[in-house]
Amino acid sequence: MVVEDGLLVVVNGIGIPVLIRAYGDVLVPPNAAVSVVSALFHATLDSKLVLASVASPAYAITYRHLPASGVLLAFFHRRACIDALLLWLEHCLCLLLGPTLLMSTDAGALKFELARSHVVESLDWLVAHRADMDLALGLPLSTPGDIACLDDILTWASDMYVLSNGVVVGDRGDVRSTLTRHEMVLCVILAKQFALQCKDRHVQHTVYTAGAQKRQIVLVRVAPNVAWFGLAGNSVPNAVVQSTVVDKLSLWCSCTDVNRLARSTLALENALVGPLLGYCAGRLQPSSRHSSYVYFGAQDDADLRLLRPDDTTFPHSRDHVRLLLQQHYQHRLNDGGASHDDVVQLAHLALVYAVRAPLHFVCIFYADASTNRLDQVLAATDNFLNVLLSH
């Protein structure tokens, strides 16, 4: 979790601040100061330009404009690379608010919707966890073991999933998910948050998927740190949720070690030494069920900085390694994966794609082309994966 000073400002289409959230030790500024930040951005629009950021030696303001609604997101921070966070905040607002965003000149309506607890909590979670791998990859974390088929347990007409400690351990079997990857990640976040509270057994929220399709997400807390969520076209009566979902899942949990289903997905830190800079793994055929990743690890910043310290093109941080993994992993997902190992040799890096059914892996090695042969890199990959898969 990232604990840093920051300030999120949401401004509606006519320049009125509708949400201000302070993080860390930051104090909420006067409305006049927030209005100046908004005015700076809108002044550039009059000149047919788009202001991306304003920076000083200590702080920066990064903007993201939602043209369809005119809503403006601004984030005050000390940390670079905040664009990805703003994109996730946009995805979150579109999922939870839908057409309310398009009517953003109504400041009262927008403030009311933004003040809902699950909306604020989701925005706060994205800010606090913006360095997490599920946001970097745009994929939720799922168990490396067998995923439970929920169609064998209860009857539900659309997408449904079970999480244990935030890890997806159950879905609808071979039924293709109707959620996009970022919608899936955000729904998992809603379910993780709900699993941590102990006030309600189940709750429903309106969400808008595929642009503006209005649906209900039903959240059920099955057991401590175990949650189920399902999507429905309309609101589901509480009695139906109780009999159709809660009772059957409670029976299933009473005779299933759900925590075992979510067996350790922690990185093998003792293997992340020497030439192995980082790795990521997922299922070979995620599209028929739901896209996810199952393993991730990267060396610490201090260790990375010891390698080629004077080379500005070399990845000297976990964030840089994470970005390389994301790019290569996403490239493989877009290609539908491959059935054989492959290596891409760069100046001082080797990006290895390895298939070990039912999983596939992307590994990044420090491999100077002048001294390290590709067969040595592949041998190192085999040794690492043997350890990982026997964990």
Tab-separated table of C-alpha atoms in Angstrom:
chain	number	residue	atom	x	y	z
A	1	MET	CA	0.000	0.000	0.000
A	2	VAL	CA	1.294	3.454	-0.955
A	3	VAL	CA	1.124	5.874	1.979
A	4	GLU	CA	2.010	9.245	0.481
A	5	ASP	CA	0.804	12.794	0.598
A	6	GLY	CA	-1.700	13.562	-2.135
A	7	LEU	CA	-4.875	15.433	-2.962
A	8	LEU	CA	-7.578	14.274	-5.363
A	9	VAL	CA	-9.887	16.900	-6.819
A	10	VAL	CA	-12.907	16.144	-9.023
A	11	VAL	CA	-14.366	19.129	-10.881
A	12	ASN	CA	-17.634	18.995	-12.833
A	13	GLY	CA	-18.153	20.183	-16.399
A	14	ILE	CA	-18.665	23.828	-15.462
A	15	GLY	CA	-15.707	24.110	-13.086
A	16	ILE	CA	-17.367	23.428	-9.708
A	17	PRO	CA	-15.392	21.146	-7.330
A	18	VAL	CA	-17.605	18.191	-6.426
A	19	LEU	CA	-15.128	16.032	-4.488
A	20	ILE	CA	-11.879	16.758	-2.633
A	21	ARG	CA	-10.006	13.911	-0.906
A	22	ALA	CA	-6.794	14.496	1.052
A	23	TYR	CA	-4.252	11.729	1.709
A	24	GLY	CA	-1.328	11.506	4.098
A	25	ASP	CA	-0.555	14.769	5.868
A	26	VAL	CA	-2.137	16.983	3.226
A	27	LEU	CA	-4.769	19.469	4.386
A	28	VAL	CA	-7.817	20.278	2.271
A	29	PRO	CA	-7.120	23.678	0.631
A	30	PRO	CA	-9.617	26.548	0.426
A	31	ASN	CA	-12.089	26.386	-2.458
A	32	ALA	CA	-10.427	29.436	-4.014
A	33	ALA	CA	-7.144	27.527	-4.392
A	34	VAL	CA	-8.942	24.548	-5.950
A	35	SER	CA	-10.702	26.899	-8.364
A	36	VAL	CA	-7.334	28.241	-9.537
A	37	VAL	CA	-6.183	24.700	-10.329
A	38	SER	CA	-9.343	24.137	-12.381
A	39	ALA	CA	-9.057	27.530	-14.081
A	40	LEU	CA	-5.487	26.794	-15.212
A	41	PHE	CA	-6.663	23.695	-17.034
A	42	HIS	CA	-9.747	25.225	-18.619
A	43	ALA	CA	-7.771	28.254	-19.790
A	44	THR	CA	-5.669	25.982	-22.000
A	45	LEU	CA	-8.808	24.443	-23.537
A	46	ASP	CA	-9.723	27.896	-24.830
A	47	SER	CA	-6.411	27.858	-26.719
A	48	LYS	CA	-7.163	24.416	-28.225
A	49	LEU	CA	-4.537	22.853	-25.953
A	50	VAL	CA	-4.752	20.261	-23.174
A	51	LEU	CA	-2.761	20.827	-19.991
A	52	ALA	CA	-1.325	17.492	-18.821
A	53	SER	CA	0.492	18.636	-15.682
A	54	VAL	CA	1.978	21.515	-13.731
A	55	ALA	CA	5.180	20.858	-11.782
A	56	SER	CA	7.406	22.545	-9.237
A	57	PRO	CA	10.623	21.123	-7.714
A	58	ALA	CA	8.648	19.586	-4.832
A	59	TYR	CA	5.116	18.932	-6.106
A	60	ALA	CA	3.163	18.342	-9.286
A	61	ILE	CA	-0.452	18.505	-10.396
A	62	THR	CA	-1.502	15.925	-12.973
A	63	TYR	CA	-4.764	16.334	-14.872
A	64	ARG	CA	-7.115	13.953	-16.654
A	65	HIS	CA	-10.077	15.306	-18.608
A	66	LEU	CA	-13.143	13.216	-19.457
A	67	PRO	CA	-14.346	14.861	-22.691
A	68	ALA	CA	-17.727	13.110	-22.835
A	69	SER	CA	-18.772	14.586	-19.477
A	70	GLY	CA	-16.392	17.510	-19.038
A	71	VAL	CA	-15.375	16.110	-15.645
A	72	LEU	CA	-11.814	16.989	-14.646
A	73	LEU	CA	-9.631	14.889	-12.352
A	74	ALA	CA	-6.615	16.579	-10.764
A	75	PHE	CA	-4.113	14.944	-8.428
A	76	PHE	CA	-1.513	16.820	-6.357
A	77	HIS	CA	1.480	14.629	-5.597
A	78	ARG	CA	5.219	14.217	-5.190
A	79	ARG	CA	5.404	10.981	-7.130
A	80	ALA	CA	5.857	10.659	-10.885
A	81	CYS	CA	3.856	8.341	-13.179
A	82	ILE	CA	0.452	9.277	-11.786
A	83	ASP	CA	-1.284	9.003	-15.196
A	84	ALA	CA	-2.138	5.328	-14.681
A	85	LEU	CA	-3.826	6.148	-11.364
A	86	LEU	CA	-5.980	8.830	-12.976
A	87	LEU	CA	-7.017	6.370	-15.684
A	88	TRP	CA	-8.132	3.903	-12.990
A	89	LEU	CA	-10.022	6.661	-11.189
A	90	GLU	CA	-11.802	7.407	-14.464
A	91	HIS	CA	-12.679	3.721	-14.940
A	92	CYS	CA	-14.012	3.648	-11.371
A	93	LEU	CA	-16.229	6.699	-11.837
A	94	CYS	CA	-17.601	5.338	-15.120
A	95	LEU	CA	-18.390	1.964	-13.516
A	96	LEU	CA	-20.052	3.347	-10.384
A	97	LEU	CA	-21.679	6.548	-11.663
A	98	GLY	CA	-22.435	5.862	-15.324
A	99	PRO	CA	-24.815	8.453	-16.845
A	100	THR	CA	-24.515	10.699	-13.775
A	101	LEU	CA	-21.134	11.699	-15.184
A	102	LEU	CA	-22.754	12.767	-18.459
A	103	MET	CA	-25.024	15.107	-16.490
A	104	SER	CA	-22.060	16.539	-14.643
A	105	THR	CA	-23.278	20.161	-14.836
A	106	ASP	CA	-25.689	19.184	-12.047
A	107	ALA	CA	-23.205	19.680	-9.202
A	108	GLY	CA	-25.688	18.591	-6.547
A	109	ALA	CA	-26.451	15.238	-8.172
A	110	LEU	CA	-22.770	14.533	-8.805
A	111	LYS	CA	-21.786	15.443	-5.226
A	112	PHE	CA	-24.527	13.158	-3.898
A	113	GLU	CA	-23.352	10.185	-5.964
A	114	LEU	CA	-19.671	10.782	-5.167
A	115	ALA	CA	-20.455	10.912	-1.444
A	116	ARG	CA	-21.756	7.316	-1.412
A	117	SER	CA	-19.516	5.271	0.864
A	118	HIS	CA	-18.652	2.548	-1.664
A	119	VAL	CA	-17.680	5.184	-4.246
A	120	VAL	CA	-15.405	7.105	-1.851
A	121	GLU	CA	-13.906	3.893	-0.475
A	122	SER	CA	-13.139	2.634	-3.987
A	123	LEU	CA	-11.421	5.891	-4.967
A	124	ASP	CA	-9.426	5.832	-1.730
A	125	TRP	CA	-8.418	2.221	-2.309
A	126	LEU	CA	-7.137	2.988	-5.810
A	127	VAL	CA	-5.050	5.894	-4.496
A	128	ALA	CA	-3.615	3.879	-1.598
A	129	HIS	CA	-2.888	0.758	-3.693
A	130	ARG	CA	-1.825	2.400	-6.930
A	131	ALA	CA	1.443	0.427	-6.969
A	132	ASP	CA	-0.325	-2.958	-6.773
A	133	MET	CA	0.233	-5.439	-9.561
A	134	ASP	CA	-3.455	-5.948	-10.360
A	135	LEU	CA	-3.663	-2.272	-11.347
A	136	ALA	CA	-0.370	-2.395	-13.224
A	137	LEU	CA	-1.488	-5.409	-15.271
A	138	GLY	CA	-5.176	-4.592	-15.343
A	139	LEU	CA	-5.807	-8.132	-14.089
A	140	PRO	CA	-7.016	-9.534	-10.761
A	141	LEU	CA	-5.030	-12.111	-8.803
A	142	SER	CA	-6.365	-15.670	-8.916
A	143	THR	CA	-5.292	-18.919	-7.310
A	144	PRO	CA	-2.592	-20.962	-9.059
A	145	GLY	CA	-4.558	-24.072	-8.126
A	146	ASP	CA	-7.841	-25.365	-9.479
A	147	ILE	CA	-10.591	-22.746	-9.571
A	148	ALA	CA	-13.890	-23.908	-8.072
A	149	CYS	CA	-16.804	-24.108	-10.520
A	150	LEU	CA	-19.596	-22.180	-8.828
A	151	ASP	CA	-22.233	-23.499	-11.244
A	152	ASP	CA	-21.927	-26.783	-9.311
A	153	ILE	CA	-22.823	-24.969	-6.083
A	154	LEU	CA	-25.571	-22.476	-6.896
A	155	THR	CA	-27.647	-21.144	-9.785
A	156	TRP	CA	-26.895	-17.643	-11.051
A	157	ALA	CA	-27.671	-16.244	-14.494
A	158	SER	CA	-24.603	-14.072	-15.036
A	159	ASP	CA	-21.010	-13.557	-13.876
A	160	MET	CA	-20.166	-14.666	-10.346
A	161	TYR	CA	-16.911	-15.116	-8.438
A	162	VAL	CA	-15.650	-16.111	-4.991
A	163	LEU	CA	-12.620	-14.423	-3.401
A	164	SER	CA	-10.523	-15.613	-0.489
A	165	ASN	CA	-8.245	-12.923	0.971
A	166	GLY	CA	-8.667	-10.968	-2.265
A	167	VAL	CA	-7.702	-13.925	-4.502
A	168	VAL	CA	-10.216	-15.253	-7.048
A	169	VAL	CA	-10.839	-18.924	-6.186
A	170	GLY	CA	-14.167	-19.598	-7.919
A	171	ASP	CA	-16.013	-18.630	-11.106
A	172	ARG	CA	-18.653	-20.044	-13.469
A	173	GLY	CA	-16.422	-22.644	-15.048
A	174	ASP	CA	-16.158	-22.422	-18.809
A	175	VAL	CA	-18.659	-19.568	-19.134
A	176	ARG	CA	-16.957	-16.540	-20.677
A	177	SER	CA	-16.913	-13.443	-18.482
A	178	THR	CA	-18.995	-10.464	-19.636
A	179	LEU	CA	-16.699	-8.032	-17.797
A	180	THR	CA	-13.815	-6.180	-19.343
A	181	ARG	CA	-10.490	-6.539	-17.567
A	182	HIS	CA	-10.676	-3.195	-15.775
A	183	GLU	CA	-14.324	-3.835	-14.785
A	184	MET	CA	-13.265	-7.194	-13.358
A	185	VAL	CA	-10.469	-5.595	-11.317
A	186	LEU	CA	-12.812	-2.920	-9.938
A	187	CYS	CA	-15.536	-5.445	-9.049
A	188	VAL	CA	-12.931	-7.532	-7.221
A	189	ILE	CA	-11.891	-4.396	-5.314
A	190	LEU	CA	-15.527	-3.792	-4.279
A	191	ALA	CA	-15.782	-7.396	-3.066
A	192	LYS	CA	-12.457	-7.242	-1.185
A	193	GLN	CA	-13.574	-4.098	0.604
A	194	PHE	CA	-16.920	-5.645	1.508
A	195	ALA	CA	-15.252	-8.791	2.870
A	196	LEU	CA	-13.295	-6.686	5.366
A	197	GLN	CA	-16.367	-5.160	7.009
A	198	CYS	CA	-18.561	-7.088	9.397
A	199	LYS	CA	-21.773	-5.049	9.545
A	200	ASP	CA	-23.771	-6.498	6.633
A	201	ARG	CA	-23.996	-10.018	5.229
A	202	HIS	CA	-24.907	-8.847	1.737
A	203	VAL	CA	-25.458	-5.598	-0.164
A	204	GLN	CA	-26.216	-4.421	-3.725
A	205	HIS	CA	-24.877	-1.499	-5.762
A	206	THR	CA	-25.715	-0.204	-9.210
A	207	VAL	CA	-22.875	-0.452	-11.729
A	208	TYR	CA	-22.606	0.428	-15.413
A	209	THR	CA	-20.680	-2.010	-17.584
A	210	ALA	CA	-19.851	-1.921	-21.295
A	211	GLY	CA	-20.183	1.842	-21.330
A	212	ALA	CA	-23.685	2.406	-19.962
A	213	GLN	CA	-25.366	-0.969	-19.374
A	214	LYS	CA	-27.063	-0.658	-15.986
A	215	ARG	CA	-26.613	-3.721	-13.783
A	216	GLN	CA	-26.571	-4.678	-10.116
A	217	ILE	CA	-23.540	-6.091	-8.360
A	218	VAL	CA	-24.534	-8.268	-5.425
A	219	LEU	CA	-21.848	-8.606	-2.733
A	220	VAL	CA	-22.004	-11.367	-0.124
A	221	ARG	CA	-19.633	-11.821	2.829
A	222	VAL	CA	-19.482	-15.597	3.108
A	223	ALA	CA	-16.933	-15.861	5.931
A	224	PRO	CA	-14.092	-13.733	7.321
A	225	ASN	CA	-12.054	-12.561	4.281
A	226	VAL	CA	-14.239	-14.653	1.947
A	227	ALA	CA	-16.614	-12.847	-0.406
A	228	TRP	CA	-18.835	-13.670	-3.368
A	229	PHE	CA	-20.024	-11.244	-5.999
A	230	GLY	CA	-22.460	-11.707	-8.834
A	231	LEU	CA	-23.969	-9.493	-11.512
A	232	ALA	CA	-27.690	-9.188	-12.222
A	233	GLY	CA	-29.827	-7.194	-14.615
A	234	ASN	CA	-32.080	-5.834	-11.863
A	235	SER	CA	-32.166	-5.535	-8.105
A	236	VAL	CA	-32.439	-8.949	-6.431
A	237	PRO	CA	-34.804	-9.317	-3.429
A	238	ASN	CA	-32.972	-9.916	-0.169
A	239	ALA	CA	-34.865	-13.144	0.422
A	240	VAL	CA	-33.669	-14.483	-2.945
A	241	VAL	CA	-30.054	-13.522	-2.198
A	242	GLN	CA	-30.329	-15.284	1.162
A	243	SER	CA	-31.804	-18.532	-0.199
A	244	THR	CA	-30.015	-18.644	-3.570
A	245	VAL	CA	-26.561	-17.474	-2.549
A	246	VAL	CA	-25.900	-17.000	1.172
A	247	ASP	CA	-27.309	-20.314	2.408
A	248	LYS	CA	-25.684	-22.401	-0.340
A	249	LEU	CA	-22.311	-20.680	-0.068
A	250	SER	CA	-22.342	-21.054	3.709
A	251	LEU	CA	-22.928	-24.793	3.283
A	252	TRP	CA	-20.120	-24.986	0.693
A	253	CYS	CA	-17.699	-23.111	2.973
A	254	SER	CA	-18.514	-25.377	5.892
A	255	CYS	CA	-17.153	-28.374	3.964
A	256	THR	CA	-14.441	-26.642	1.875
A	257	ASP	CA	-11.090	-25.226	2.927
A	258	VAL	CA	-11.455	-21.998	0.971
A	259	ASN	CA	-8.117	-20.692	2.223
A	260	ARG	CA	-6.431	-23.759	0.741
A	261	LEU	CA	-7.935	-22.885	-2.639
A	262	ALA	CA	-6.109	-19.562	-2.397
A	263	ARG	CA	-2.817	-21.234	-1.537
A	264	SER	CA	0.212	-19.002	-1.330
A	265	THR	CA	0.688	-16.668	-4.259
A	266	LEU	CA	3.505	-14.810	-2.516
A	267	ALA	CA	6.651	-14.106	-4.488
A	268	LEU	CA	9.610	-16.386	-3.847
A	269	GLU	CA	11.874	-13.592	-2.705
A	270	ASN	CA	14.832	-15.900	-2.131
A	271	ALA	CA	14.738	-16.769	-5.843
A	272	LEU	CA	14.823	-13.111	-6.860
A	273	VAL	CA	18.576	-12.742	-6.739
A	274	GLY	CA	21.332	-12.489	-9.292
A	275	PRO	CA	20.137	-12.293	-12.881
A	276	LEU	CA	16.378	-12.730	-12.294
A	277	LEU	CA	14.897	-9.218	-12.016
A	278	GLY	CA	11.205	-10.116	-11.987
A	279	TYR	CA	8.512	-12.475	-13.224
A	280	CYS	CA	4.778	-12.738	-13.801
A	281	ALA	CA	2.582	-15.760	-14.482
A	282	GLY	CA	-0.963	-16.381	-15.657
A	283	ARG	CA	-3.179	-19.102	-17.051
A	284	LEU	CA	-2.633	-20.358	-20.570
A	285	GLN	CA	-6.255	-19.914	-21.562
A	286	PRO	CA	-7.698	-17.104	-19.433
A	287	SER	CA	-10.179	-15.804	-21.994
A	288	SER	CA	-12.630	-18.704	-21.702
A	289	ARG	CA	-13.088	-17.961	-17.995
A	290	HIS	CA	-11.675	-14.703	-16.700
A	291	SER	CA	-8.366	-12.985	-17.307
A	292	SER	CA	-6.056	-12.975	-14.287
A	293	TYR	CA	-2.498	-13.407	-13.131
A	294	VAL	CA	-1.345	-15.859	-10.460
A	295	TYR	CA	2.264	-14.974	-9.566
A	296	PHE	CA	4.365	-11.818	-9.517
A	297	GLY	CA	7.743	-10.921	-8.062
A	298	ALA	CA	10.429	-8.281	-8.584
A	299	GLN	CA	13.702	-7.392	-6.940
A	300	ASP	CA	13.816	-4.482	-4.520
A	301	ASP	CA	14.900	-1.043	-5.697
A	302	ALA	CA	18.150	-1.168	-3.711
A	303	ASP	CA	19.221	-4.446	-5.345
A	304	LEU	CA	18.285	-3.246	-8.811
A	305	ARG	CA	20.311	-0.067	-8.418
A	306	LEU	CA	23.460	-2.149	-7.856
A	307	LEU	CA	23.196	-3.536	-11.386
A	308	ARG	CA	24.568	-1.216	-14.070
A	309	PRO	CA	24.193	1.897	-11.858
A	310	ASP	CA	25.355	4.273	-14.599
A	311	ASP	CA	23.044	2.909	-17.319
A	312	THR	CA	19.941	5.140	-17.472
A	313	THR	CA	18.136	2.660	-19.766
A	314	PHE	CA	18.437	-0.194	-17.260
A	315	PRO	CA	15.475	-0.865	-14.889
A	316	HIS	CA	16.609	0.431	-11.494
A	317	SER	CA	13.220	0.188	-9.727
A	318	ARG	CA	10.413	-2.303	-9.153
A	319	ASP	CA	8.112	0.105	-10.986
A	320	HIS	CA	10.288	-0.120	-14.106
A	321	VAL	CA	10.441	-3.928	-13.892
A	322	ARG	CA	6.670	-4.001	-13.374
A	323	LEU	CA	6.182	-1.874	-16.491
A	324	LEU	CA	8.348	-4.194	-18.595
A	325	LEU	CA	6.461	-7.223	-17.288
A	326	GLN	CA	3.136	-5.560	-18.020
A	327	GLN	CA	4.117	-4.677	-21.587
A	328	HIS	CA	5.464	-8.123	-22.419
A	329	TYR	CA	2.677	-9.979	-20.602
A	330	GLN	CA	0.016	-7.871	-22.300
A	331	HIS	CA	1.649	-8.460	-25.678
A	332	ARG	CA	1.390	-12.203	-25.095
A	333	LEU	CA	-2.240	-11.933	-23.993
A	334	ASN	CA	-3.098	-9.969	-27.129
A	335	ASP	CA	-1.427	-12.654	-29.251
A	336	GLY	CA	-3.402	-15.357	-27.504
A	337	GLY	CA	-0.277	-16.826	-25.936
A	338	ALA	CA	2.067	-19.344	-27.546
A	339	SER	CA	2.771	-23.039	-27.138
A	340	HIS	CA	6.552	-22.800	-26.860
A	341	ASP	CA	9.263	-20.889	-25.013
A	342	ASP	CA	10.626	-17.710	-26.535
A	343	VAL	CA	13.373	-15.214	-25.684
A	344	VAL	CA	13.708	-11.560	-26.637
A	345	GLN	CA	17.295	-10.371	-26.197
A	346	LEU	CA	17.874	-6.689	-25.484
A	347	ALA	CA	21.171	-4.929	-24.794
A	348	HIS	CA	21.430	-6.014	-21.155
A	349	LEU	CA	18.134	-7.829	-20.615
A	350	ALA	CA	16.533	-11.067	-21.703
A	351	LEU	CA	12.729	-11.260	-21.680
A	352	VAL	CA	11.729	-14.904	-21.498
A	353	TYR	CA	8.291	-16.276	-22.307
A	354	ALA	CA	7.913	-19.805	-20.911
A	355	VAL	CA	5.014	-22.249	-21.078
A	356	ARG	CA	4.509	-24.743	-18.254
A	357	ALA	CA	0.903	-25.910	-18.620
A	358	PRO	CA	-1.501	-24.851	-17.253
A	359	LEU	CA	0.487	-21.639	-16.677
A	360	HIS	CA	2.595	-19.307	-18.780
A	361	PHE	CA	5.368	-17.038	-17.503
A	362	VAL	CA	7.182	-13.859	-18.397
A	363	CYS	CA	10.612	-13.539	-16.758
A	364	ILE	CA	13.116	-10.704	-17.006
A	365	PHE	CA	16.802	-11.524	-16.595
A	366	TYR	CA	19.894	-9.374	-16.434
A	367	ALA	CA	21.743	-10.889	-19.390
A	368	ASP	CA	24.508	-8.975	-21.115
A	369	ALA	CA	24.426	-10.082	-24.748
A	370	SER	CA	28.220	-10.130	-24.886
A	371	THR	CA	28.686	-12.562	-21.976
A	372	ASN	CA	25.445	-14.505	-21.419
A	373	ARG	CA	24.286	-17.112	-23.924
A	374	LEU	CA	20.578	-17.630	-24.437
A	375	ASP	CA	20.851	-21.288	-23.417
A	376	GLN	CA	22.152	-20.133	-20.027
A	377	VAL	CA	19.142	-17.840	-19.652
A	378	LEU	CA	16.745	-20.655	-20.536
A	379	ALA	CA	18.489	-22.976	-18.068
A	380	ALA	CA	18.112	-20.344	-15.351
A	381	THR	CA	14.424	-20.038	-16.284
A	382	ASP	CA	13.938	-23.805	-15.949
A	383	ASN	CA	15.617	-23.867	-12.543
A	384	PHE	CA	13.484	-21.004	-11.261
A	385	LEU	CA	10.196	-22.379	-12.581
A	386	ASN	CA	10.894	-25.806	-11.107
A	387	VAL	CA	11.259	-24.171	-7.686
A	388	LEU	CA	8.186	-21.991	-8.184
A	389	LEU	CA	5.888	-24.766	-9.375
A	390	SER	CA	6.917	-27.068	-6.538
A	391	HIS	CA	6.237	-24.341	-3.938
